[in-house]
Coordinates of C-alpha atoms in Angstrom, one line a residue:
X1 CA -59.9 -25.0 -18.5
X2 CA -62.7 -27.8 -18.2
X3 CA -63.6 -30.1 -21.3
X4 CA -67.3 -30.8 -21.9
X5 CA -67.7 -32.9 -24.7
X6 CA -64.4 -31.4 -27.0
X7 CA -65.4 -28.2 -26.2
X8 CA -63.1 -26.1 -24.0
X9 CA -64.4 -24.1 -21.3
X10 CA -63.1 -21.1 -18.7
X11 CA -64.2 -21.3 -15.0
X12 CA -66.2 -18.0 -14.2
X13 CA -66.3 -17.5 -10.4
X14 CA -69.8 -16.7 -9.8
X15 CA -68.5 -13.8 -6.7
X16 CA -67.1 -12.1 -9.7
X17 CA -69.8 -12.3 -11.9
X18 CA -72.2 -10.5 -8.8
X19 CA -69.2 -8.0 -8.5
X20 CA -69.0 -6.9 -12.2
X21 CA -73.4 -6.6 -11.8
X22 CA -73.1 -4.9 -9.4
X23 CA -70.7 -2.4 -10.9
X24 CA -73.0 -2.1 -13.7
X25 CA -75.9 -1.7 -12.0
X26 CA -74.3 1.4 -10.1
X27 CA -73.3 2.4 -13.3
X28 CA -76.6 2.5 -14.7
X29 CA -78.0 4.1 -11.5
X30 CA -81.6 1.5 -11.5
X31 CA -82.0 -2.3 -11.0
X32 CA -84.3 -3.4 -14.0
X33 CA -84.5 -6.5 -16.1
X34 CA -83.1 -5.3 -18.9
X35 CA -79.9 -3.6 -16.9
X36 CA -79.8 -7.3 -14.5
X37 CA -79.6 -9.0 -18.0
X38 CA -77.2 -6.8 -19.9
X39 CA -74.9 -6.4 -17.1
X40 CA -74.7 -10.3 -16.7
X41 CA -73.9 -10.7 -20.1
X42 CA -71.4 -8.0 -20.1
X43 CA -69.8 -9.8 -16.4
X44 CA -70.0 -13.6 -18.3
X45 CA -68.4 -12.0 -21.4
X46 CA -65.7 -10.1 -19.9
X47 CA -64.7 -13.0 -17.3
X48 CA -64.9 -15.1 -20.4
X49 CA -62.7 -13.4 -23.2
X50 CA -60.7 -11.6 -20.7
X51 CA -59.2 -14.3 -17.7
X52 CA -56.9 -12.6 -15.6
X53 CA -54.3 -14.6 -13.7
X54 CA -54.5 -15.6 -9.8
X55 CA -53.1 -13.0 -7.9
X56 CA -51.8 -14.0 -4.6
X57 CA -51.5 -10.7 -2.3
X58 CA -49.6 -12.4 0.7
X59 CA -51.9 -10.5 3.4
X60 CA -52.8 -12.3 6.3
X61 CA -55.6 -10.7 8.7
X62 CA -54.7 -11.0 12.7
X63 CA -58.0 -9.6 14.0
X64 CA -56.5 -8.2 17.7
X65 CA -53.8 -6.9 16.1
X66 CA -56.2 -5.3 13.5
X67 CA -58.0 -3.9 16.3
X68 CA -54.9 -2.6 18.0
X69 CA -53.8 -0.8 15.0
X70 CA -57.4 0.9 14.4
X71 CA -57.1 2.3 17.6
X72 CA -53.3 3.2 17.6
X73 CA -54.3 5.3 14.7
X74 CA -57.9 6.8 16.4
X75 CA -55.4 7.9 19.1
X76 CA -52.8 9.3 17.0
X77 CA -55.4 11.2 14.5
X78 CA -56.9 12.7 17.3
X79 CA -53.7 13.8 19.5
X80 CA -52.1 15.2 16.1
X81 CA -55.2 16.8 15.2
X82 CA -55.2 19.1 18.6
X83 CA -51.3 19.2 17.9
X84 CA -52.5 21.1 14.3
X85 CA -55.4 22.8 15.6
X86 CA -53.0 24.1 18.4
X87 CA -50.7 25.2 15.5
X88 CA -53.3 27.0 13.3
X89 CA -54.6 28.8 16.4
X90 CA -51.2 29.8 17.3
X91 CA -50.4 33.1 15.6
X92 CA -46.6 31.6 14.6
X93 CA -46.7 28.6 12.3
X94 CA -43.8 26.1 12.9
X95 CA -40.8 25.6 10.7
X96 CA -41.5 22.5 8.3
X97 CA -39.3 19.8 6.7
X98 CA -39.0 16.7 3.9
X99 CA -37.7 13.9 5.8
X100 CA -36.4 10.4 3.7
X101 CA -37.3 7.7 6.0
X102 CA -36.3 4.1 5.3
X103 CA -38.9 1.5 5.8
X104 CA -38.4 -2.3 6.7
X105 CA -41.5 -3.3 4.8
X106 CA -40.7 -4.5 0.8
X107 CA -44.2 -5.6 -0.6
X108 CA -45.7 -2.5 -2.7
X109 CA -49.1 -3.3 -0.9
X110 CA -47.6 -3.3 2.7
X111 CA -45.4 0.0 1.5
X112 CA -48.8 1.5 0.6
X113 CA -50.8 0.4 3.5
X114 CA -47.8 2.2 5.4
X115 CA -47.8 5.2 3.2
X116 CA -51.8 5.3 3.4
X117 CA -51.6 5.3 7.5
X118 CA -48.9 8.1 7.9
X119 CA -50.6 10.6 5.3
X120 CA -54.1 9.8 7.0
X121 CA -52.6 11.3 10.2
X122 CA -53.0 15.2 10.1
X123 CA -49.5 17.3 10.1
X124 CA -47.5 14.8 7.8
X125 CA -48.2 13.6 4.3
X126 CA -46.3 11.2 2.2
X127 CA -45.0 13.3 -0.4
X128 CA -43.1 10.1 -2.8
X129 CA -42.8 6.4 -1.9
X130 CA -39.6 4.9 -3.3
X131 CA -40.9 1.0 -3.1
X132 CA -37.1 -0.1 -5.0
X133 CA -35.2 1.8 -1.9
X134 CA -37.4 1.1 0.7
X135 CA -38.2 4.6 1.1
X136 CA -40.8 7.4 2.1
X137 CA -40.5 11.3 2.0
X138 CA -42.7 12.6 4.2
X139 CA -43.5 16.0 4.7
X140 CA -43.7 16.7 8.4
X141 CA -45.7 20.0 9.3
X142 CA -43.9 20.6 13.0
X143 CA -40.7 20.3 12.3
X144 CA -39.2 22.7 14.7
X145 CA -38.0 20.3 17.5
X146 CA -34.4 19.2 17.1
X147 CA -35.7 15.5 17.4
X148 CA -38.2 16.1 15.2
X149 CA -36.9 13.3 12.4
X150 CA -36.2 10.7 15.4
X151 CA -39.7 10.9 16.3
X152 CA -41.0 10.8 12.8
X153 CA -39.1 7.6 12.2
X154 CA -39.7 6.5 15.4
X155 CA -43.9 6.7 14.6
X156 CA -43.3 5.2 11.2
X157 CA -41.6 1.8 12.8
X158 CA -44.2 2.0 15.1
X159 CA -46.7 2.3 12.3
X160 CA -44.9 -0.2 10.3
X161 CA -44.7 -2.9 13.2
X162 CA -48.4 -2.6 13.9
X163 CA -49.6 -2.7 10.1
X164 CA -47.2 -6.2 9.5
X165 CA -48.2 -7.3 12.7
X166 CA -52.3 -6.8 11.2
X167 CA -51.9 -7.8 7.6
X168 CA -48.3 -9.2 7.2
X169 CA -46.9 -12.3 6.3
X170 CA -44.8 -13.7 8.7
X171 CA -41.8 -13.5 6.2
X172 CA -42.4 -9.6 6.5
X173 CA -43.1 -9.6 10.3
X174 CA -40.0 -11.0 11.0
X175 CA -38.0 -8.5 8.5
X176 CA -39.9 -6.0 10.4
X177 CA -38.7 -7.1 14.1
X178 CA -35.2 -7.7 12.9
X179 CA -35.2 -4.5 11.5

């Protein structure tokens, strides 16, 4: 907190301020003087009353490896998305399975961004994330290969190595290649 003359006051960062406007504005659904000047009152007031702590999220963005995961992903959406519609066209649907498959991530964002990734690619879904065991079940739709697990947790290090490589701090990145 500042002082100004006895009198205490709270820092308000002004990108917040424009965020919570613009929230309201959207809200509202038009831009008008009298919506710009409630809403600004309504951002000063709840930065004001309400200060939330720092919160340090421990991501650090690596733009090539960024890049290589968006198209590690592009790649794997589209080749399981012909596996599926392959599948569907197919008059026999494979046999499925729950698999539990440990992860060497720890941070509930980085478990998340993991969890997020594996569910966005078609024929598996992340059916409970166990962030105090280190854990995902995933639901794989093909399961009817014998190495059908060793392949799923072989895409999910994969997956894992490429997200910490992206976003992770190089505490996690290392966890990740010691593995």
């Amino acid at each position: 907190m500042r002082q100004f003359r006895g009198i205490s006051a709270r820092a308000t960062s002004p990108i917040a301020v424009v965020w919570l406007l613009g929230v309201w504005l959207l809200l509202w659904g038009s831009v008008s003087p009298l919506a710009i000047g409630s809403g600004l009152l309504i951002a000063v007031g709840l930065l004001w009353f309400t200060p939330q702590p720092a919160v340090e999220i421990g991501l650090r963005f690596r733009p090539l490896a960024a890049l290589s995961l968006l198209l590690f992903v592009t790649l794997d959406l589209f080749i399981s998305s012909c596996r599926v519609a392959w599948h569907v066209l197919t008059p026999r649907l494979p046999e499925s399975a729950i698999y539990d498959v440990p992860l060497r991530v720890r941070g509930g964002l980085m478990i998340s961004m993991v969890a997020v990734a594996v569910t966005a690619v078609p024929g598996s879904t992340v059916v409970d994330a166990r962030p105090e065991d280190g854990v995902l079940e995933i639901h794989v739709f093909d399961a009817s290969s014998p190495e059908a697990e060793h392949n799923l947790r072989r895409d999910v290090r994969l997956l894992e190595l490429r997200i910490t490589a992206a976003f992770g701090s190089r505490a996690e990145r290392q966890r990740v290649l010691e593995g």
